[in-house]
Amino acid sequence: MRVTTDLWVSALLRRVFGAGGFAAVVKRGATEAGAVFVLARGRMGEVALFGPAPQTSYDSARPDDRFFSLLGAGDDAAVFDARLEKEKRFDPDIWVVEIEAGAVPVEELISVKSL
């Protein structure tokens, strides 16, 4: 049985706060199975957007893990905000979590797969 998105996001928030960072749920989606997008902001203005990894990235030995792929990075937050608005129109059940990881790399907080 897969962990609900609500529970998974709550655990992510705890990991971020436990690592000395900050996190907030910008948009709450479907409790059971909404897709999660993570907007990571750095202290120097850099922004990275992570979204659900393609289905081919999943490991049959660990089918319940959530994997993410980097959708883009840069310093223009408006580009990522526009992308998220487009995703929301396509799927209104998505979650958007914004984090400032602090001293811990984002890749230690979420499982990132290379495309």
mmCIF file of N, CA, C and O in Angstrom, residues 16-59:
data_model
loop_
_atom_site.group_PDB
_atom_site.id
_atom_site.type_symbol
_atom_site.label_atom_id
_atom_site.label_comp_id
_atom_site.label_asym_id
_atom_site.label_seq_id
_atom_site.Cartn_x
_atom_site.Cartn_y
_atom_site.Cartn_z
ATOM 1 N N VAL A 16 12.898 18.721 6.186
ATOM 2 C CA VAL A 16 13.462 20.040 5.881
ATOM 3 C C VAL A 16 13.679 20.832 7.165
ATOM 4 O O VAL A 16 14.757 21.383 7.393
ATOM 5 N N PHE A 17 12.656 20.903 8.019
ATOM 6 C CA PHE A 17 12.791 21.645 9.274
ATOM 7 C C PHE A 17 13.852 21.019 10.165
ATOM 8 O O PHE A 17 14.608 21.722 10.826
ATOM 9 N N GLY A 18 13.934 19.688 10.180
ATOM 10 C CA GLY A 18 14.939 18.994 10.970
ATOM 11 C C GLY A 18 16.357 19.279 10.506
ATOM 12 O O GLY A 18 17.306 19.214 11.284
ATOM 13 N N ALA A 19 16.506 19.606 9.233
ATOM 14 C CA ALA A 19 17.823 19.917 8.672
ATOM 15 C C ALA A 19 18.144 21.410 8.777
ATOM 16 O O ALA A 19 19.143 21.872 8.243
ATOM 17 N N GLY A 20 17.275 22.170 9.444
ATOM 18 C CA GLY A 20 17.525 23.589 9.626
ATOM 19 C C GLY A 20 17.025 24.469 8.498
ATOM 20 O O GLY A 20 17.365 25.648 8.420
ATOM 21 N N GLY A 21 16.202 23.912 7.619
ATOM 22 C CA GLY A 21 15.668 24.677 6.498
ATOM 23 C C GLY A 21 14.261 25.166 6.785
ATOM 24 O O GLY A 21 13.771 25.095 7.910
ATOM 25 N N PHE A 22 13.614 25.653 5.741
ATOM 26 C CA PHE A 22 12.238 26.141 5.833
ATOM 27 C C PHE A 22 11.439 25.509 4.709
ATOM 28 O O PHE A 22 11.954 25.328 3.608
ATOM 29 N N ALA A 23 10.173 25.209 4.973
ATOM 30 C CA ALA A 23 9.305 24.619 3.947
ATOM 31 C C ALA A 23 7.870 25.077 4.167
ATOM 32 O O ALA A 23 7.467 25.342 5.301
ATOM 33 N N ALA A 24 7.141 25.154 3.063
ATOM 34 C CA ALA A 24 5.729 25.523 3.136
ATOM 35 C C ALA A 24 4.982 24.855 1.993
ATOM 36 O O ALA A 24 5.520 24.704 0.900
ATOM 37 N N VAL A 25 3.750 24.482 2.259
ATOM 38 C CA VAL A 25 2.881 23.946 1.217
ATOM 39 C C VAL A 25 2.221 25.144 0.547
ATOM 40 O O VAL A 25 1.436 25.863 1.161
ATOM 41 N N VAL A 26 2.557 25.381 -0.719
ATOM 42 C CA VAL A 26 2.018 26.496 -1.477
ATOM 43 C C VAL A 26 0.653 26.142 -2.038
ATOM 44 O O VAL A 26 -0.250 26.958 -2.074
ATOM 45 N N LYS A 27 0.510 24.885 -2.470
ATOM 46 C CA LYS A 27 -0.770 24.407 -2.982
ATOM 47 C C LYS A 27 -0.989 22.989 -2.503
ATOM 48 O O LYS A 27 -0.146 22.127 -2.705
ATOM 49 N N ARG A 28 -2.108 22.778 -1.853
ATOM 50 C CA ARG A 28 -2.475 21.443 -1.370
ATOM 51 C C ARG A 28 -3.329 20.775 -2.428
ATOM 52 O O ARG A 28 -4.317 21.335 -2.883
ATOM 53 N N GLY A 29 -2.938 19.567 -2.819
ATOM 54 C CA GLY A 29 -3.663 18.834 -3.847
ATOM 55 C C GLY A 29 -4.457 17.686 -3.267
ATOM 56 O O GLY A 29 -4.866 17.718 -2.104
ATOM 57 N N ALA A 30 -4.637 16.664 -4.060
ATOM 58 C CA ALA A 30 -5.398 15.483 -3.638
ATOM 59 C C ALA A 30 -4.679 14.782 -2.494
ATOM 60 O O ALA A 30 -3.485 14.507 -2.573
ATOM 61 N N THR A 31 -5.402 14.491 -1.440
ATOM 62 C CA THR A 31 -4.825 13.881 -0.245
ATOM 63 C C THR A 31 -4.215 12.512 -0.522
ATOM 64 O O THR A 31 -3.134 12.193 -0.042
ATOM 65 N N GLU A 32 -4.900 11.720 -1.310
ATOM 66 C CA GLU A 32 -4.468 10.340 -1.527
ATOM 67 C C GLU A 32 -3.345 10.185 -2.541
ATOM 68 O O GLU A 32 -2.409 9.445 -2.318
ATOM 69 N N ALA A 33 -3.447 10.858 -3.682
ATOM 70 C CA ALA A 33 -2.490 10.537 -4.751
ATOM 71 C C ALA A 33 -2.168 11.724 -5.654
ATOM 72 O O ALA A 33 -1.949 11.561 -6.835
ATOM 73 N N GLY A 34 -2.102 12.920 -5.116
ATOM 74 C CA GLY A 34 -1.745 14.069 -5.940
ATOM 75 C C GLY A 34 -0.264 14.063 -6.277
ATOM 76 O O GLY A 34 0.564 13.629 -5.486
ATOM 77 N N ALA A 35 0.079 14.537 -7.474
ATOM 78 C CA ALA A 35 1.477 14.665 -7.869
ATOM 79 C C ALA A 35 2.115 15.802 -7.077
ATOM 80 O O ALA A 35 1.464 16.796 -6.768
ATOM 81 N N VAL A 36 3.401 15.655 -6.737
ATOM 82 C CA VAL A 36 4.102 16.654 -5.929
ATOM 83 C C VAL A 36 5.168 17.341 -6.776
ATOM 84 O O VAL A 36 5.958 16.677 -7.455
ATOM 85 N N PHE A 37 5.187 18.664 -6.710
ATOM 86 C CA PHE A 37 6.240 19.472 -7.313
ATOM 87 C C PHE A 37 6.950 20.199 -6.180
ATOM 88 O O PHE A 37 6.294 20.715 -5.274
ATOM 89 N N VAL A 38 8.276 20.220 -6.233
ATOM 90 C CA VAL A 38 9.068 20.864 -5.192
ATOM 91 C C VAL A 38 9.815 22.033 -5.814
ATOM 92 O O VAL A 38 10.577 21.859 -6.766
ATOM 93 N N LEU A 39 9.575 23.208 -5.273
ATOM 94 C CA LEU A 39 10.252 24.419 -5.706
ATOM 95 C C LEU A 39 11.302 24.735 -4.643
ATOM 96 O O LEU A 39 10.955 25.085 -3.512
ATOM 97 N N ALA A 40 12.571 24.547 -4.996
ATOM 98 C CA ALA A 40 13.660 24.754 -4.036
ATOM 99 C C ALA A 40 14.279 26.125 -4.288
ATOM 100 O O ALA A 40 14.714 26.421 -5.396
ATOM 101 N N ARG A 41 14.295 26.932 -3.251
ATOM 102 C CA ARG A 41 14.886 28.268 -3.357
ATOM 103 C C ARG A 41 16.164 28.307 -2.534
ATOM 104 O O ARG A 41 16.195 27.854 -1.399
ATOM 105 N N GLY A 42 17.202 28.881 -3.139
ATOM 106 C CA GLY A 42 18.468 29.051 -2.426
ATOM 107 C C GLY A 42 18.521 30.410 -1.771
ATOM 108 O O GLY A 42 17.739 31.313 -2.090
ATOM 109 N N ARG A 43 19.445 30.573 -0.888
ATOM 110 C CA ARG A 43 19.554 31.837 -0.147
ATOM 111 C C ARG A 43 20.111 32.977 -0.991
ATOM 112 O O ARG A 43 20.019 34.123 -0.620
ATOM 113 N N MET A 44 20.685 32.645 -2.135
ATOM 114 C CA MET A 44 21.246 33.668 -3.015
ATOM 115 C C MET A 44 20.342 33.948 -4.216
ATOM 116 O O MET A 44 20.767 34.549 -5.189
ATOM 117 N N GLY A 45 19.093 33.482 -4.170
ATOM 118 C CA GLY A 45 18.137 33.782 -5.222
ATOM 119 C C GLY A 45 17.976 32.710 -6.282
ATOM 120 O O GLY A 45 17.112 32.827 -7.142
ATOM 121 N N GLU A 46 18.772 31.662 -6.247
ATOM 122 C CA GLU A 46 18.626 30.598 -7.236
ATOM 123 C C GLU A 46 17.383 29.760 -6.926
ATOM 124 O O GLU A 46 16.987 29.614 -5.773
ATOM 125 N N VAL A 47 16.776 29.246 -7.999
ATOM 126 C CA VAL A 47 15.542 28.473 -7.880
ATOM 127 C C VAL A 47 15.678 27.206 -8.717
ATOM 128 O O VAL A 47 16.251 27.232 -9.800
ATOM 129 N N ALA A 48 15.150 26.098 -8.197
ATOM 130 C CA ALA A 48 15.121 24.838 -8.948
ATOM 131 C C ALA A 48 13.739 24.225 -8.777
ATOM 132 O O ALA A 48 13.166 24.261 -7.688
ATOM 133 N N LEU A 49 13.226 23.684 -9.860
ATOM 134 C CA LEU A 49 11.912 23.046 -9.828
ATOM 135 C C LEU A 49 12.078 21.555 -10.083
ATOM 136 O O LEU A 49 12.692 21.157 -11.069
ATOM 137 N N PHE A 50 11.542 20.757 -9.171
ATOM 138 C CA PHE A 50 11.570 19.304 -9.288
ATOM 139 C C PHE A 50 10.132 18.816 -9.436
ATOM 140 O O PHE A 50 9.238 19.285 -8.739
ATOM 141 N N GLY A 51 9.937 17.868 -10.341
ATOM 142 C CA GLY A 51 8.614 17.295 -10.562
ATOM 143 C C GLY A 51 8.694 15.786 -10.555
ATOM 144 O O GLY A 51 9.798 15.209 -10.502
ATOM 145 N N PRO A 52 7.548 15.122 -10.613
ATOM 146 C CA PRO A 52 7.546 13.659 -10.614
ATOM 147 C C PRO A 52 8.395 13.112 -11.763
ATOM 148 O O PRO A 52 8.315 13.582 -12.891
ATOM 149 N N ALA A 53 9.215 12.134 -11.442
ATOM 150 C CA ALA A 53 10.051 11.499 -12.466
ATOM 151 C C ALA A 53 9.177 10.637 -13.371
ATOM 152 O O ALA A 53 8.106 10.171 -12.956
ATOM 153 N N PRO A 54 9.615 10.414 -14.611
ATOM 154 C CA PRO A 54 8.850 9.534 -15.511
ATOM 155 C C PRO A 54 8.709 8.129 -14.918
ATOM 156 O O PRO A 54 9.553 7.680 -14.147
ATOM 157 N N GLN A 55 7.641 7.457 -15.291
ATOM 158 C CA GLN A 55 7.367 6.109 -14.769
ATOM 159 C C GLN A 55 8.522 5.138 -15.012
ATOM 160 O O GLN A 55 8.725 4.213 -14.253
ATOM 161 N N THR A 56 9.277 5.358 -16.067
ATOM 162 C CA THR A 56 10.400 4.458 -16.371
ATOM 163 C C THR A 56 11.515 4.568 -15.342
ATOM 164 O O THR A 56 12.389 3.715 -15.291
ATOM 165 N N SER A 57 11.494 5.615 -14.492
ATOM 166 C CA SER A 57 12.523 5.811 -13.479
ATOM 167 C C SER A 57 12.293 4.970 -12.229
ATOM 168 O O SER A 57 13.169 4.858 -11.396
ATOM 169 N N TYR A 58 11.102 4.387 -12.112
ATOM 170 C CA TYR A 58 10.779 3.672 -10.886
ATOM 171 C C TYR A 58 11.376 2.285 -10.874
ATOM 172 O O TYR A 58 11.484 1.620 -11.895
ATOM 173 N N ASP A 59 11.750 1.866 -9.683
ATOM 174 C CA ASP A 59 12.392 0.580 -9.464
ATOM 175 C C ASP A 59 11.324 -0.425 -9.033
ATOM 176 O O ASP A 59 10.607 -0.185 -8.069
#
